[in-house]
Amino acid sequence: MSTEVAVIGFAQAPCLPSAGTTSGVETLVPVLGRALAEARLDRREVDFWCSGSSDYLAGRAFSFVNAVDAIGAYPPICESHVEMDAAWACYEAYVQILAGEAETALVYGFGKSSAGQLRRVLALQLDPYTVAPLWPDSVSVAAVQARCAVDAGVVSERAMAEVAVRSRADARANPYSQVSGVFDLDDLLAGPYLADPLRGHDCAPVSDGAAALVLAAGERARRAPRRAWISGMAHRIDPQGLGERDLTEVPSASAAAQAACLPGDLDVAELHAPFTHQELLLRAALGLGDRVRINPSGGALCGNPMFSAGLARIGAAAGEVMSGRARTAAGHATSGPALQQNLVCVLEAS
Amino acid sequence: MNGVDAPPLSAPLTISFDYTRSLGPVLSRFMTGLRERRVLGSRTADGRVHVPPLEYDPATHAPLTDLVEVAATGTVTGWTWTDRPLDGQPLDRPFGWALIRLDGADTALLHAVDAGRPERMRTGMRVRIRWAAERTGHIRDIACFEPGEGSADPLRLADEPVTVMTTPIRLSYTHTTSADESRYLRALAEGRLLGQRCPVCRKVYVPPRVCPADGVPTETEVAVRDRGTVTTFCVVNVPFAGQRLEPPYVVAQILLDGADIPVPHLILGLPADQVRMGMRVAAVWRDRASWTTTPENIAHFRPTGEPDAPYESFQDHL
Ligand SMILES: [Zn+2]
């Protein structure tokens, strides 16, 4: 049994407004191949496979079973699935390795958000008795949260637009991003509201995509060409009722950061914030100071494939450590409405 | 093989079903209350009143049985505006979404506000419930909220309590095939069956798919005959909604000649109890004029009368 686990490989598909095939299998094949190649691991050396996806996104039952073809599941392998962002599949794989059940794991997520009407499909993750039957869409729910934060003086529309400007500028260096470029702050603020106080630039694009991450234990990880050690990983949940908590705070993110021992001297944080105000709320909840580089990849605002965007944040954070650009980095993922569920993964060099 | 491809086939796909949910003791009383134009909240040990009600106290984890009535008037604590309502939302004209804390409650519920135009929405605005004319014990008994104070008087109904709620779900998608699936379906529209061979294990898959043994896309196109061998089968004796054939009938796995994986289809043209493993069958195509890009171009399979295939010839393809 090993208490050391590292990320040794990561790959993602380009974030696209529409990527063809609904099944995800064809998108996954090259992504899995590149992640394994980076880890110098043969497919048959993977002890545990875990994925994140959702049937509601594809509109077909057991859609993840189809995707299992991409990993070559015959003869039978050890495989699991979460109906959440694959960052939670990563957590399951991490625990499997810590428990000594596996030495290596491959985690993948995929989603074709463009198959249906994403913001409407996401209404089905709300309370099925008193909220979902009203079909509040995900953009409106986020906008109510943003309104609360603006009213409370925690964020401003200008500060939100600054997040978009910085993210899109950073995304120019990310070949997998969907939205990037140099934008003028005042031009963005002159745009119409999509859902007051959210404008187009405040919302992540609808993206199809996939990502894969390779994990390995202690000695096995040291044999890989590059690695980023996981020094802590935790996830927490806030109450489901949107009116049951102060939407301007993210207690579950703070609790996850504390449980994962998020260091005070963090170099980089890849935050899964599909809306600009959510990045500002998360920075406060995680206690990230001005010296922390936030989302050098451009973040989910520049490409947000459902069920893999959170895993991609962990992969991007690991990439910062592996490349030597950061000594410590954190990958964060969210799931559910208005930052209800949050996961924090802390990555360190050696 | 690949050459110049037409774009992948895609088609609209609409899924609809009803979620029927049992309510349990707390939500049953809440929904029964809505039918009577009353809003009930649950009181937690700290004295706070939650609307919508919680079923368990988040601090003590005790079941919550103390329900109290709150007002049908309240205050907006957060809001947004929607110009183009989506299918299924409470109003079909522009409206506000708001978190609303009803008088007497300590938490807010999310609902629609029929405010006419966004300039009328603000945090702190006072709103009242507009009740649905027909109420069934469902959250949509609250049609929406509207600016103002006061509300219709509650009713006392002697009806049975509401214990179940039904919520219709309707979702629309565009389903898109892969490039290989598209070639397979387009070949079907020409009366041809197309397989593809895995470059690693050399197995031929019909329809083409990523090889589940090797995790790689199949590459080489292989024409497959429209006749084959029944590898296994089941007799359907149970009637169900949407059934097209009168039971009993046979659904079989058919290993087409030249393929390594069987396809499921109907076996007709003989009594169900005479179908057997190893039986040789051939496709019965529908009228050529009705062919489209679907497997339904083959109506069913029928026996060819050839001698049965020996078990060894299909034992590795079950
Ligand atoms: Zn193969």
XYZ file of C-alpha atoms and ligand atoms in Angstrom:
669
model
C 0.000 0.000 0.000
C 1.280 3.429 -0.935
C 0.371 6.773 0.549
C 1.879 8.607 -2.408
C -0.130 9.207 -5.569
C 0.840 11.344 -8.542
C -0.624 12.545 -11.801
C 1.666 11.169 -14.516
C -0.289 11.966 -17.678
C -3.026 14.202 -19.005
C -4.684 14.887 -22.343
C -7.803 16.624 -23.537
C -9.795 17.028 -26.717
C -10.262 20.499 -28.181
C -13.311 22.274 -26.710
C -15.693 22.687 -29.643
C -19.171 24.183 -30.050
C -20.158 20.902 -31.699
C -17.958 17.842 -32.086
C -20.061 15.439 -34.124
C -20.790 12.006 -32.667
C -23.071 11.892 -29.640
C -21.560 8.723 -28.216
C -18.216 10.240 -27.236
C -16.309 7.054 -28.089
C -14.577 8.427 -31.160
C -13.630 11.620 -29.290
C -12.155 9.611 -26.434
C -9.940 7.213 -28.395
C -7.179 9.707 -29.287
C -7.405 11.448 -25.891
C -6.854 8.186 -24.002
C -3.995 7.333 -26.332
C -2.211 10.643 -25.720
C -2.671 10.510 -21.930
C -1.209 6.984 -21.796
C 1.653 7.964 -24.086
C 2.550 10.912 -21.851
C 2.534 8.538 -18.847
C 4.507 5.906 -20.830
C 1.926 3.391 -19.733
C 0.461 0.600 -21.826
C -3.321 0.292 -21.875
C -3.050 -3.197 -20.369
C -1.018 -1.843 -17.426
C -3.955 0.259 -16.162
C -5.342 -1.344 -12.985
C -8.453 0.802 -12.589
C -10.565 2.864 -14.966
C -13.066 5.468 -13.837
C -15.196 7.903 -15.829
C -17.594 10.795 -15.399
C -20.468 11.567 -17.767
C -24.258 11.913 -17.801
C -27.035 10.156 -19.658
C -29.117 13.350 -19.661
C -26.465 15.087 -21.747
C -26.538 12.475 -24.505
C -30.241 11.705 -24.145
C -29.652 7.974 -23.968
C -29.643 5.469 -21.135
C -26.327 3.957 -19.957
C -24.425 6.164 -22.386
C -21.186 5.517 -20.476
C -21.378 1.794 -21.294
C -20.977 2.626 -24.971
C -17.929 4.749 -24.208
C -16.266 1.818 -22.451
C -15.417 0.474 -25.938
C -12.792 3.220 -26.129
C -10.777 1.653 -23.312
C -10.765 -1.861 -24.757
C -12.861 -3.447 -22.046
C -12.690 -7.029 -23.337
C -11.549 -9.184 -21.591
C -13.154 -7.630 -18.504
C -11.299 -4.883 -16.673
C -11.835 -3.069 -13.370
C -14.036 -0.115 -14.232
C -16.342 2.382 -12.510
C -18.403 5.446 -13.372
C -19.752 8.555 -11.642
C -22.690 10.607 -12.918
C -20.647 13.752 -12.152
C -17.685 15.628 -13.491
C -14.787 13.219 -13.913
C -12.916 15.133 -11.186
C -15.040 13.003 -8.842
C -14.015 9.909 -10.793
C -10.456 11.082 -10.149
C -11.223 11.155 -6.445
C -12.534 7.586 -6.618
C -9.380 6.455 -8.436
C -7.195 8.298 -5.906
C -8.928 6.441 -3.058
C -8.571 3.119 -4.889
C -4.816 3.677 -5.123
C -4.514 4.855 -1.508
C -6.415 1.740 -0.439
C -3.894 -0.445 -2.252
C -6.509 -1.729 -4.699
C -4.647 -0.363 -7.718
C -1.215 0.930 -8.603
C -2.271 2.813 -11.724
C -5.549 4.353 -12.834
C -6.897 6.145 -15.862
C -9.682 8.663 -15.305
C -11.671 10.144 -18.152
C -14.669 12.370 -18.699
C -16.634 13.291 -21.777
C -19.690 15.257 -22.696
C -21.524 16.442 -25.768
C -23.243 19.483 -24.302
C -24.454 20.563 -27.742
C -26.729 17.543 -28.274
C -29.554 19.054 -26.230
C -30.331 22.461 -24.733
C -27.682 22.409 -22.005
C -29.010 25.108 -19.664
C -32.417 23.423 -19.713
C -31.077 19.877 -19.292
C -29.195 21.066 -16.198
C -32.493 22.011 -14.526
C -32.875 18.282 -13.858
C -30.068 18.365 -11.283
C -32.216 20.586 -9.039
C -34.545 19.419 -6.272
C -37.065 17.233 -8.133
C -40.027 18.174 -5.905
C -40.008 21.930 -5.473
C -37.540 23.346 -8.012
C -36.915 21.189 -11.112
C -40.638 21.138 -12.126
C -40.281 24.907 -12.755
C -37.380 24.265 -15.198
C -35.122 27.066 -13.995
C -32.204 27.012 -16.431
C -28.599 26.917 -15.252
C -27.773 30.410 -16.554
C -30.709 31.944 -14.659
C -29.778 30.111 -11.459
C -26.206 31.404 -11.769
C -27.541 34.889 -12.492
C -29.587 34.884 -9.275
C -26.376 33.998 -7.435
C -24.500 36.779 -9.235
C -27.256 39.259 -8.346
C -26.966 38.294 -4.672
C -23.191 38.778 -4.843
C -23.494 42.165 -6.568
C -26.120 43.292 -4.031
C -23.852 42.191 -1.196
C -20.951 44.167 -2.655
C -18.855 40.991 -2.932
C -18.451 41.313 -6.715
C -19.130 43.967 -9.357
C -20.025 43.693 -13.006
C -16.680 45.361 -13.805
C -14.711 42.890 -11.685
C -16.611 40.069 -13.406
C -15.719 41.440 -16.845
C -12.068 41.711 -15.767
C -12.145 37.955 -15.110
C -13.388 37.387 -18.666
C -10.739 39.672 -20.198
C -7.899 37.966 -18.305
C -9.210 34.446 -19.014
C -9.626 35.013 -22.738
C -6.176 36.590 -23.004
C -4.592 33.642 -21.193
C -6.522 31.160 -23.340
C -4.603 32.334 -26.404
C -1.772 30.056 -25.262
C -4.139 27.087 -24.867
C -4.691 25.274 -28.190
C -7.685 23.407 -26.742
C -9.663 26.507 -25.783
C -12.853 27.473 -27.559
C -12.898 31.205 -26.779
C -9.773 33.379 -26.639
C -8.430 36.737 -27.654
C -7.836 40.317 -26.583
C -10.995 42.080 -25.468
C -11.682 45.577 -24.202
C -13.237 45.765 -20.754
C -15.622 48.600 -21.590
C -16.704 46.910 -24.824
C -17.665 43.824 -22.863
C -19.547 45.893 -20.286
C -21.499 47.599 -23.079
C -22.964 44.262 -24.187
C -26.555 43.254 -23.442
C -27.545 41.126 -20.482
C -28.087 37.447 -21.071
C -29.615 37.126 -17.615
C -29.150 40.279 -15.541
C -26.407 40.786 -14.224
C -24.754 38.170 -16.472
C -23.659 39.097 -19.985
C -22.352 36.742 -22.642
C -18.742 37.073 -21.469
C -19.761 36.080 -17.918
C -20.921 32.635 -19.046
C -18.856 29.670 -20.194
C -19.571 28.611 -23.781
C -21.474 25.410 -24.493
C -18.685 22.958 -25.298
C -18.246 19.387 -26.434
C -15.074 17.683 -25.289
C -13.246 15.060 -23.295
C -10.251 14.703 -21.001
C -8.172 11.899 -19.509
C -5.808 11.786 -16.545
C -3.383 9.033 -15.505
C -2.611 8.407 -11.827
C 0.047 6.167 -10.327
C 1.277 5.185 -6.894
C 4.724 5.847 -5.389
C 7.429 3.861 -7.173
C 5.333 3.407 -10.293
C 4.924 7.187 -10.531
C 8.682 7.731 -10.163
C 9.252 5.594 -13.259
C 7.069 7.913 -15.363
C 8.817 10.693 -17.300
C 7.041 13.450 -15.346
C 4.794 13.609 -12.308
C 2.871 15.965 -10.045
C 2.293 14.561 -6.562
C -1.150 14.825 -5.038
C -0.599 16.110 -1.504
C -4.302 16.293 -0.711
C -7.710 15.904 -2.325
C -11.168 16.405 -0.814
C -14.724 17.262 -1.802
C -17.669 18.723 0.098
C -21.320 19.573 -0.571
C -23.528 22.514 0.390
C -27.303 22.184 0.942
C -29.301 21.573 -2.219
C -31.937 24.225 -1.543
C -30.880 27.414 -3.341
C -32.467 29.496 -0.570
C -30.946 27.373 2.205
C -27.546 29.043 2.076
C -25.971 32.418 1.493
C -25.234 32.149 -2.228
C -22.432 34.709 -1.936
C -20.324 32.277 0.077
C -19.046 28.815 -0.842
C -18.648 26.931 2.446
C -18.152 23.578 0.721
C -15.185 24.941 -1.257
C -13.618 26.313 1.944
C -14.190 22.985 3.706
C -12.730 20.994 0.818
C -9.674 23.276 0.717
C -9.144 22.825 4.435
C -9.531 19.042 4.225
C -7.106 18.899 1.264
C -4.592 21.076 3.191
C -4.478 23.768 0.518
C -1.136 25.502 1.157
C -0.928 29.212 1.790
C 1.942 29.641 -0.674
C 0.119 28.310 -3.712
C 1.591 29.286 -7.099
C -1.279 28.385 -9.422
C -4.990 27.629 -9.039
C -7.063 26.178 -11.859
C -10.616 26.991 -10.757
C -13.663 25.405 -12.372
C -15.841 28.505 -12.547
C -18.321 28.415 -15.448
C -19.405 31.984 -14.589
C -17.145 34.990 -13.925
C -18.666 35.823 -10.527
C -18.069 32.228 -9.432
C -14.316 32.650 -9.903
C -14.424 35.676 -7.601
C -16.487 33.789 -5.001
C -14.116 30.821 -5.172
C -11.008 32.980 -4.773
C -12.505 34.327 -1.557
C -13.673 30.909 -0.346
C -10.244 29.366 -0.996
C -8.377 32.338 0.451
C -6.309 32.872 -2.706
C -4.178 35.973 -2.549
C -3.062 38.209 -5.402
C 0.205 36.305 -5.998
C -1.650 33.134 -7.022
C -1.873 32.765 -10.800
C -5.520 31.936 -11.540
C -6.466 29.793 -14.539
C -3.429 30.212 -16.811
C -5.245 27.793 -19.163
C -8.096 30.281 -19.584
C -10.337 28.120 -17.433
C -13.862 26.908 -18.034
C -14.893 30.362 -19.296
C -12.886 29.559 -22.449
C -14.164 25.989 -22.874
C -16.494 24.074 -20.574
C -17.157 20.532 -21.779
C -19.548 19.120 -19.219
C -18.200 16.284 -17.074
C -14.596 16.798 -18.162
C -13.968 20.515 -17.512
C -13.355 19.883 -13.796
C -10.978 17.009 -14.499
C -9.243 19.241 -17.032
C -8.599 21.785 -14.253
C -6.725 19.103 -12.293
C -4.858 18.157 -15.459
C -3.952 21.772 -16.199
C -2.776 22.312 -12.611
C -0.682 19.133 -12.825
C 0.741 20.393 -16.104
C 1.918 23.580 -14.401
C 3.795 21.495 -11.810
C 5.197 18.966 -14.307
C 6.538 21.741 -16.523
C 8.245 23.437 -13.598
C 6.185 26.613 -13.984
C 4.724 26.017 -10.526
C 5.990 24.326 -7.369
C 2.493 24.023 -5.900
C -0.808 24.143 -7.762
C -4.444 23.367 -7.059
C -7.071 21.942 -9.375
C -10.670 22.696 -8.426
C -13.905 21.248 -9.794
C -17.521 22.117 -9.191
C -20.750 20.275 -9.797
C -24.398 21.098 -9.264
C -26.085 24.515 -9.332
C -24.493 27.719 -7.994
C -21.251 26.046 -6.809
C -23.129 23.544 -4.652
C -20.412 20.859 -4.720
C -16.698 21.498 -4.767
C -13.546 19.425 -5.027
C -9.984 20.564 -4.401
C -6.868 18.666 -5.475
C -3.475 19.958 -4.336
C -0.463 19.132 -6.516
C 3.210 19.524 -5.658
C 6.600 18.958 -7.259
C 8.652 16.122 -5.680
C -12.000 3.020 -47.221
C -12.394 6.569 -45.896
C -12.137 8.778 -48.986
C -14.356 11.844 -49.167
C -17.151 11.547 -46.655
C -20.557 13.119 -46.506
C -21.144 14.766 -43.120
C -22.275 12.388 -40.334
C -25.996 11.673 -40.210
C -27.951 13.383 -37.485
C -31.589 13.362 -36.497
C -33.839 14.957 -33.901
C -34.526 12.856 -30.844
C -37.214 13.806 -28.334
C -37.451 11.996 -25.047
C -40.478 12.352 -22.811
C -41.586 10.548 -19.709
C -43.352 11.262 -16.441
C -41.507 11.214 -13.142
C -43.965 9.934 -10.553
C -42.643 10.548 -7.052
C -43.832 9.545 -3.606
C -43.856 12.553 -1.329
C -43.261 11.262 2.187
C -44.757 12.846 5.317
C -43.324 16.388 5.037
C -43.661 17.090 1.311
C -47.077 15.419 1.332
C -48.317 18.012 3.812
C -46.558 20.803 1.886
C -48.187 19.835 -1.424
C -51.569 19.188 0.209
C -51.274 22.674 1.672
C -50.596 24.227 -1.736
C -53.832 22.658 -3.000
C -55.575 24.618 -0.223
C -53.682 27.841 -1.074
C -51.555 27.472 2.071
C -47.751 27.459 2.290
C -46.213 25.320 5.028
C -42.643 25.448 6.252
C -40.700 23.153 8.560
C -39.230 24.423 11.820
C -35.730 23.242 12.747
C -34.447 22.907 16.309
C -32.836 26.351 16.108
C -36.314 27.850 15.576
C -35.800 28.739 11.900
C -38.643 28.127 9.452
C -37.627 26.608 6.101
C -39.732 27.080 2.949
C -39.665 24.840 0.949
C -39.691 22.553 3.985
C -36.752 20.354 4.936
C -37.451 16.734 5.846
C -34.604 16.441 8.349
C -32.929 18.955 10.615
C -29.480 19.600 9.086
C -27.983 20.154 12.565
C -29.642 17.471 14.703
C -30.618 15.096 11.840
C -33.984 14.580 13.546
C -37.068 14.130 11.324
C -38.969 17.399 11.054
C -42.630 17.086 11.974
C -43.329 20.640 13.156
C -44.852 22.334 10.101
C -46.060 25.913 10.353
C -48.030 28.057 7.943
C -46.320 31.124 6.489
C -47.745 34.022 4.476
C -48.380 33.981 0.729
C -46.596 37.330 0.522
C -42.859 37.826 0.710
C -39.700 39.690 -0.214
C -37.331 39.138 -3.148
C -33.795 38.403 -1.910
C -32.184 37.815 -5.319
C -33.363 37.861 -8.921
C -32.627 37.794 -12.626
C -34.595 38.423 -15.794
C -35.344 36.097 -18.660
C -36.314 37.563 -22.054
C -36.975 34.282 -23.792
C -38.634 31.706 -21.544
C -37.739 28.079 -22.212
C -40.115 25.194 -22.719
C -41.720 24.178 -19.429
C -40.994 27.346 -17.455
C -43.844 28.952 -15.468
C -44.535 31.814 -17.912
C -44.339 32.036 -21.684
C -43.629 35.778 -21.739
C -40.542 37.593 -20.351
C -40.375 37.228 -16.563
C -38.107 37.393 -13.548
C -36.666 34.490 -11.599
C -36.399 35.303 -7.922
C -35.486 33.916 -4.564
C -38.443 34.867 -2.383
C -38.540 34.782 1.414
C -42.176 34.496 2.427
C -43.243 36.410 5.533
C -42.756 34.074 8.482
C -40.025 32.047 6.754
C -36.262 32.250 7.254
C -35.248 30.733 3.907
C -36.157 31.616 0.329
C -37.772 29.602 -2.448
C -37.083 30.013 -6.159
C -39.963 30.924 -8.443
C -41.046 33.117 -11.341
C -42.225 36.728 -10.931
C -44.646 38.111 -13.523
C -43.308 41.673 -13.370
C -43.879 42.638 -17.005
C -40.504 44.298 -17.534
C -37.065 44.053 -15.910
C -37.140 47.621 -14.559
C -39.770 46.512 -12.073
C -37.512 43.841 -10.540
C -35.377 44.731 -7.553
C -34.012 43.099 -4.440
C -36.343 43.885 -1.570
C -39.457 44.105 -3.754
C -42.662 42.761 -2.259
C -44.424 39.974 -4.118
C -47.438 37.731 -3.577
C -48.425 34.315 -4.824
C -50.644 33.998 -7.887
C -52.369 30.675 -7.355
C -53.123 28.333 -10.240
C -56.842 28.093 -10.920
C -56.671 24.287 -10.891
C -54.548 22.971 -8.050
C -53.499 19.345 -7.730
C -50.966 19.328 -4.921
C -47.845 20.232 -6.927
C -45.280 23.040 -6.739
C -46.949 24.455 -9.873
C -50.069 25.156 -7.833
C -48.103 28.379 -7.366
C -48.567 29.669 -10.921
C -46.019 32.417 -10.261
C -45.517 35.473 -8.062
C -46.635 39.017 -8.888
C -45.658 42.405 -7.428
C -47.833 43.434 -4.496
C -49.201 42.424 -1.111
C -51.924 40.042 0.046
C -53.246 36.861 -1.513
C -56.377 34.786 -1.993
C -57.808 33.284 1.200
C -56.908 29.685 1.991
C -59.527 27.001 1.482
C -60.346 24.067 3.698
C -60.614 20.995 1.505
C -61.778 17.642 2.777
C -59.989 15.721 -0.009
C -57.501 12.940 0.635
C -53.966 14.196 1.279
C -51.618 14.390 -1.695
C -49.081 11.558 -1.486
C -47.722 11.378 -5.035
C -46.698 14.022 -7.555
C -46.112 13.607 -11.259
C -43.753 15.803 -13.252
C -43.618 15.450 -17.033
C -40.124 15.599 -18.524
C -39.600 16.420 -22.180
C -36.139 16.871 -23.660
C -35.095 17.456 -27.256
C -31.745 16.464 -28.710
C -29.959 16.234 -32.007
C -28.433 12.791 -32.163
C -25.326 12.599 -34.345
C -23.724 9.379 -35.523
C -20.019 8.791 -35.962
C -18.527 8.882 -39.455
C -18.364 5.072 -39.518
C -21.943 4.641 -38.319
C -23.012 7.068 -41.038
C -21.364 4.984 -43.754
C -23.083 1.889 -42.365
C -26.495 3.567 -42.364
C -26.042 5.050 -45.838
C -25.109 1.599 -47.153
C -28.299 0.232 -45.605
C -30.260 2.772 -47.641
C -28.733 1.068 -50.719
C -29.579 -2.405 -49.487
C -26.020 -3.234 -48.458
C -24.704 -4.429 -45.107
C -21.325 -2.981 -44.216
C -18.895 -4.196 -41.574
C -15.486 -2.884 -40.564
C -12.403 -4.863 -39.595
C -10.336 -4.131 -36.480
C -6.713 -3.501 -37.500
C -5.453 -5.350 -34.394
C -7.612 -8.445 -33.819
C -8.950 -8.606 -37.413
C -12.516 -9.124 -36.215
C -15.320 -7.711 -38.365
C -17.889 -5.591 -36.558
C -21.404 -4.932 -37.858
C -22.312 -2.133 -37.329
C -18.818 -0.606 -37.229
C -17.641 0.425 -33.757
C -14.501 1.064 -31.774
C -13.154 -2.441 -31.081
C -14.066 -3.250 -27.466
C -11.095 -5.595 -27.169
C -8.457 -3.240 -28.501
C -9.878 0.241 -27.971
C -9.142 1.291 -31.550
C -11.523 2.285 -34.344
C -12.194 -0.385 -36.937
C -10.752 0.681 -40.284
C -11.196 -1.545 -43.308
C -14.645 -1.769 -44.828
C -15.948 -5.307 -45.389
C -19.144 -6.205 -47.234
C -21.240 -8.641 -45.222
C -23.927 -10.973 -46.600
C -27.560 -10.532 -45.615
C -27.786 -14.118 -44.403
C -26.339 -15.834 -41.394
C -26.739 -18.121 -38.402
C -28.890 -17.826 -35.292
C -26.418 -17.942 -32.393
C -28.931 -17.503 -29.589
C -32.488 -16.241 -29.224
C -35.376 -15.544 -26.891
C -39.107 -16.008 -27.274
C -41.026 -12.855 -26.324
C -44.222 -13.912 -24.537
C -44.916 -10.736 -22.589
C -47.069 -7.972 -24.062
C -45.792 -4.389 -23.472
C -46.638 -0.835 -24.541
C -45.616 -0.019 -28.101
C -45.230 -3.664 -29.129
C -45.587 -4.142 -32.906
C -45.986 -7.916 -33.090
C -48.413 -10.268 -31.404
C -46.540 -12.475 -28.873
C -45.113 -15.061 -28.951
C -42.349 -14.077 -31.373
C -38.595 -14.560 -31.544
C -35.782 -12.040 -31.185
C -32.474 -13.641 -32.117
C -28.792 -12.846 -32.321
C -27.771 -13.437 -35.926
C -24.142 -13.877 -36.958
C -24.082 -12.594 -40.524
C -21.767 -14.505 -42.861
C -18.451 -12.659 -42.790
C -19.019 -10.923 -39.449
C -17.598 -11.673 -35.999
C -20.317 -10.129 -33.864
C -24.038 -10.964 -34.097
C -26.803 -8.430 -34.712
C -30.206 -8.662 -33.038
C -33.292 -9.062 -35.229
C -36.674 -10.760 -35.510
C -37.090 -14.312 -36.808
C -40.456 -14.795 -38.503
C -41.892 -17.300 -40.944
C -42.049 -20.292 -38.608
C -43.628 -21.059 -35.205
C -41.623 -19.553 -32.333
C -40.973 -22.950 -30.747
C -39.175 -24.169 -33.883
C -36.400 -21.556 -33.840
C -33.082 -23.077 -32.738
C -29.424 -22.209 -32.281
C -27.506 -22.815 -35.503
C -30.516 -22.241 -37.745
C -29.630 -20.596 -41.080
C -31.623 -17.445 -41.852
C -31.805 -14.737 -44.528
C -32.906 -11.117 -44.420
C -36.341 -10.192 -45.733
C -35.983 -6.660 -47.076
C -38.888 -4.284 -47.180
C -40.009 -2.764 -50.470
C -36.995 -0.948 -51.978
C -39.033 2.259 -52.350
C -39.293 2.525 -48.531
C -35.560 2.144 -47.790
C -33.993 4.843 -45.649
C -30.854 5.042 -43.524
C -32.146 2.641 -40.855
C -31.860 -1.045 -39.955
C -35.649 -1.199 -40.339
C -35.054 -1.668 -44.093
C -34.821 -5.331 -43.109
C -38.301 -6.339 -41.950
C -37.122 -9.569 -40.337
C -35.127 -12.755 -40.994
C -36.610 -16.046 -42.187
C -35.250 -19.611 -42.359
C -33.365 -20.469 -45.563
C -33.928 -24.220 -45.308
C -30.165 -24.908 -45.382
C -28.814 -27.494 -42.936
C -28.085 -26.015 -39.478
C -24.590 -24.632 -38.906
C -22.481 -26.744 -36.532
C -22.060 -25.257 -33.037
C -18.276 -25.008 -33.493
C -18.839 -22.516 -36.337
C -20.401 -19.914 -34.059
C -19.412 -20.850 -30.496
C -16.850 -18.018 -30.321
C -19.337 -15.406 -31.503
C -22.151 -15.727 -28.984
Zn -9.838 -5.612 -32.183
